[in-house]
Structures are given as C-alpha cells and as structure tokens.
C-alpha cells in the first residue's frame, strides 16, 4: 500500500508538471503578420509590413538572420540589373551600408546614388549590423531558432503555426524561406527541379551542355564512376528532372596577416576523391578554382565559378535539401563544408596543381573579424534554388524575353537568366561534361538582363489552397524563371512588396487574393518601389571606323559579319587589327551556347573551296570555335583555334576545305557552344581550292 501510495503521489506531481509544460507550449503568441524565414526577402517583408503599421514577427529556423546577404555573399548582383528599378528597401539598405563606412572614414569605390553597373561590395559584419538596425527601428520582433513543426488551417486559412519553441497565429503569413517550408506545410502545391522544354515552351529548359567537353574518362579501372562525377545516365536533353543547381558557400577570405585565420584542414581527406579533377588538369584543363571578388577591408568574396569545370559547388549534393528536415539539412550542410575544405586542401597541396595556383590559394585564410560565433565559417549555405510554388501565375522564359509587361506588377526584375551546374556526366566515349549551366542571357551590348514585371499573382497560392499566405522567394515560376529571379536584390524588392500586401490584407481582413491592386500599387509606390518597365535607351551607334581591309578588294566569296543573321548577344569592336571592313563582333567571352551567327551565300562554280576565317588572334580567344558549312543536307563541321596567329600580311586563315555546288545555297554557322574565351566574328571567305 505504501508503495502504491508513493506511486500515486509521484504520478500526481508528474501530471502537474506535464500540465504546466503543456500550458507553456499551449500559449499562442499573435501578430498581424508573421514572416517565416529571415532571408533577404524575409527581412525586407518584415520591415515593409511593420512600416505599414502592422505588428510583425520574423521567425527564423536557424540562428542566422539575413540569409546569404549577411552570410558571405558580399558582391551585390545588382550590378547586373537595371539599377534604377531596384529601389525601395534594397536601395535604402545599400545607402545605409555606404553611410556606415563613411562614418568610420572609409571611402567605398562606388556611389549608391549613381545607378550605373558599378560593383557594390561590403563586408558581412557590416551588412549584419545594418540589417539588425533596420529591423529594430521597425519594431520587428526577431525570433531565431524556431523550426516549423506543423500548420493548422481552417479551410484555406492558416490559423496557427507550431515551431519547436511555441505556437503562433497571425492574420497574414509570408513564407520567405529559400526552401518554401511554410507553403509546403500549409498544403500549397509546389514543384522542384527542371521542366522539360515542351511544358512551357522554353528553349532554355531541359538539359544544358554549354561548357567545353572535358577530355578524360569519368570511370575508374573497375568501370565505376569517379567521385565528383554524378551520372552516366543524364536523361533526354528535352526532358525535365528533379535536379536543382549547385549550392556552395560564399567564403569571406583575406591575405591580410593581421586578420587572417588559417583555413582548417579537413577532418578526413582522401586524394582519390579528386581523381576527376586531377585527370582534368593533366589533360590541360585550366578552368577550376574559386572566383574571388575584392571587398572592403582587404577581403575577398569567394564564389563558385559558373564558368569553371570544378569549383566550390558540390555538384549533385544539394538535391533533397528542401525536402529534408533540419537534421537532414544539417547533414547536407556539413557535407558541403567538408567538400569545401577538401577542395581547398587539394588546391594548395596536390602535386598536379601548378605551383602558381597552389601559392595563390595558400595565401588566403578566413577572416578573424567575420562569423566569430561559427569559427569564422559562413553560417549560411547558398541555396540558389529550392521548392517553387505552383501558384496563380507561373513566370516562365516567355514572360522574361517575350511578354514582360503585366497588369499587376509588384517589382521589376532584370537579372540575366543564369543557372549553375546540375550534373557532371560521364560519357562512353571517354569524356566528361558539366550539365545544367545557363550562361547569362543579357540584352545585347549591355551588362544586365531583360527587364520584366513580377506579377502579384506569382507570389499568391491558389485561393482554394491558402488565402492568407504570400510567397516572395519560393515564388511561382519555372526553373528558367528562377534562374533570373533567384538573386538577392530581386528577392528583396519582391519581399518588400509581399510585406506591404501582407499588412494591407491583415488590416482589411481580406484574403490576399482579394486585395484591390490599384490600392496595393499606391502603397508600393509610397514605399519607394519602381513598377514601370524601364525605357532602355538605344546604344549609341559605333563610330564609323576607318576601313582596315575592304571586303571589296578580296577574291572569292567574302561574308562580312554585317551580313550575318545573329542570335544571342554579340558586341561590336574595332580594338584589334586587322579586321575586315568597319569592325568585328565578339561574344564577350560569355553567352556560351546562346550566341550564334548564320551566313547564306552561293558559290559561282562547283568544286572544292578553302574555308577561310578572319579573326584577330590573341591568347584570350577561344581555341575551339565551331564552324559548320551545310549544303543540300550535308554538313561539314570545322573547329577553329582563334589563338593561332595568322600568316604575315594575311587577314584570313584557312580552317578547312569543303566540296560545294553552284546549284544550291550554302549555309555557314559560327557558334559559341562549348567554347572558353572570346569568340571573334569578323568575316568568312570561300576561295576555290588550288
């Protein structure tokens, strides 16, 4: 009996303790607007909503606020946008960074007030200081380390979210995570990966192989794939898949001995892991390493090289990140950190790496004054692409390039369509290719992409699925669409607009789908947003250069660049000589696979012809420019090394011979696919072979 009585007393005490704990967790906190995800889009949404008079909580699953803007990405991609359209909180944020430096007597090499395409850079700790100050001034309550557990809905309305630390309710919610966590938990439709070309009629969809073929086998002696080679079954080129572009860290690095912290050696290091890179270097490959952007404070922002064959991106390892729980993401985070440390160790120690390259990277270290709470390592993995909502309107390639104007704009986007690798593929012919890259699709002759509207509908779920949620980051678009939208300046201005809409919906107690757009537009403009598509001035016509070599004085059939039908972005120049007529074109070393030139002609007599190409040789030129001659369904493909010098006194070099008929039209195509370096387009000459 005594034992039973003691047990009953203990049980009663334990029950009271449970009731007390449950009561604490049962207490639900409220705000007008809750923003889940303290990404750049998230903190701008929170500040914007608060400035509209709403009470706002900014809830973040990790301990880090600011996403990659405060986590290592210190090279503002707004230099590749029409800067006059990226205003509002984004512009204010940069002005305050500029002011922060000025108050300490530091002169930045740019002026935020000048809306050109200069590079805007900053240090992570300065970006964090400015971000937290703006949140505090707006009276936004910031709640880090709250991992979403579940969502409670009443019909299509979210009434409560539960994290591992409490319950929260709001009139309107904003999912500003990179991954689309809240929308998925709320039962909103989403997709991930890449669409096929036919799904939305996108020429840039499906599989992409713009990079140069790597001439080494992707298999070991037993026939197994080498480490870092992800597949030998990439799928049909026109089809979609569930792959996302690579993630990586944006490393904050320095050579300054007074601020330099040694990059730690990896816990484990197996040189065999880098056999593919080793073979690439031994084959003569040079496109590997880390892109380094100079920053204030004698620092560098280290980025994955979009044009490199091997860089900071761990190809294939990011798939599954968005769908994983926090433990799963922690594991993927650590896998990327381990790879980064091993990759750096390889670059600085492996005998196959040239001494100059090893020495260059060995001088770098982490920064003692950055990220002290995480041993100077960036706390944020660069999630370039996660889930994408299937909302009221899906932004696709057509909206960017063909039909940019919308009736309900909330932002103007103009970053080039630009995707990093998704796969590294081994082929049976003993070669390897990176797959998935979309090199920047820019307006011809300009540093920025095509300007287009982000419609309000693209951040809204279908009303039947959820009526009080806005999604400015994992918004409704295709993979090609997110390849342009995915940069922080764009997400910040979309986030600001989402915050304003969220506050209005909360104040008016309306579904977000029922907001009056003219009224929303008025509030967006009041907070400094730009909603009209920019009038991009015509480029000045190049001055008529003195004729260097006149095509009229040349024998045979001469096709000057001015007679070519051009596709993609080409830039005109007269810098290098000799050139034919008034100048020549080049691809800027970019736009690989998208820039192409087509000539049509007829030859006077049937027979063999020498195909001759005019170009200005230089070490920066491409060594493998594809040139295809087609007649009557028969194609001869030639490869031109434009680093090779021309014979003394010559403007052309013979690159091959073809048999041609006088009866049919000849088509000559000069491409850029697979090239590295500048492709020069000056003139083609067809001469009867002797």
Coordinates of N, CA and C in Angstrom, one line a residue, residues 9 91 96 119 159 208 219 323 349 351 365 393 402 438 537 561 596 609 613 675 679:
X9 N 1.3 9.5 -5.5 CA 1.7 10.9 -5.3 C 2.7 11.4 -6.4
X91 N 17.6 49.6 -52.0 CA 18.4 50.9 -52.1 C 18.7 51.5 -50.8
X96 N 22.6 52.7 -46.4 CA 23.0 52.7 -45.0 C 24.3 52.0 -44.8
X119 N 30.3 47.8 -59.4 CA 30.1 46.7 -58.4 C 30.0 47.3 -57.0
X159 N -4.5 29.3 -39.5 CA -4.9 29.9 -38.2 C -3.7 29.9 -37.2
X208 N 21.3 21.0 -70.4 CA 22.1 22.1 -71.0 C 23.6 21.7 -70.9
X219 N 35.4 7.2 -65.5 CA 35.3 5.9 -64.9 C 36.7 5.5 -64.3
X323 N 13.5 19.2 -49.2 CA 12.5 18.2 -48.7 C 13.0 17.7 -47.3
X349 N 47.8 21.7 -52.0 CA 48.7 20.6 -51.7 C 49.0 19.6 -52.8
X351 N 50.2 17.7 -55.9 CA 51.3 17.9 -56.9 C 50.9 18.3 -58.3
X365 N 43.1 33.0 -46.2 CA 42.6 32.5 -45.0 C 41.3 33.0 -44.7
X393 N 0.0 32.3 -61.0 CA 0.6 32.6 -62.3 C 2.0 32.1 -62.2
X402 N 9.8 37.6 -73.9 CA 8.8 37.9 -75.0 C 7.7 38.8 -74.5
X438 N 23.3 27.5 -67.5 CA 22.7 28.5 -68.5 C 23.6 29.8 -68.3
X537 N 17.6 53.0 -73.1 CA 18.0 53.9 -74.3 C 18.8 53.0 -75.3
X561 N 30.8 40.2 -91.2 CA 29.9 40.0 -90.0 C 28.6 40.8 -90.2
X596 N 25.1 33.0 -81.7 CA 25.3 32.3 -82.9 C 25.2 33.2 -84.1
X609 N 36.4 24.2 -102.2 CA 36.6 25.5 -101.7 C 37.4 25.5 -100.4
X613 N 38.8 32.0 -92.4 CA 38.2 32.8 -91.4 C 39.1 34.0 -91.0
X675 N 32.7 26.7 -76.0 CA 34.0 27.5 -76.1 C 34.3 28.1 -74.8
X679 N 35.0 34.5 -78.6 CA 34.8 34.1 -80.0 C 34.7 35.3 -80.8

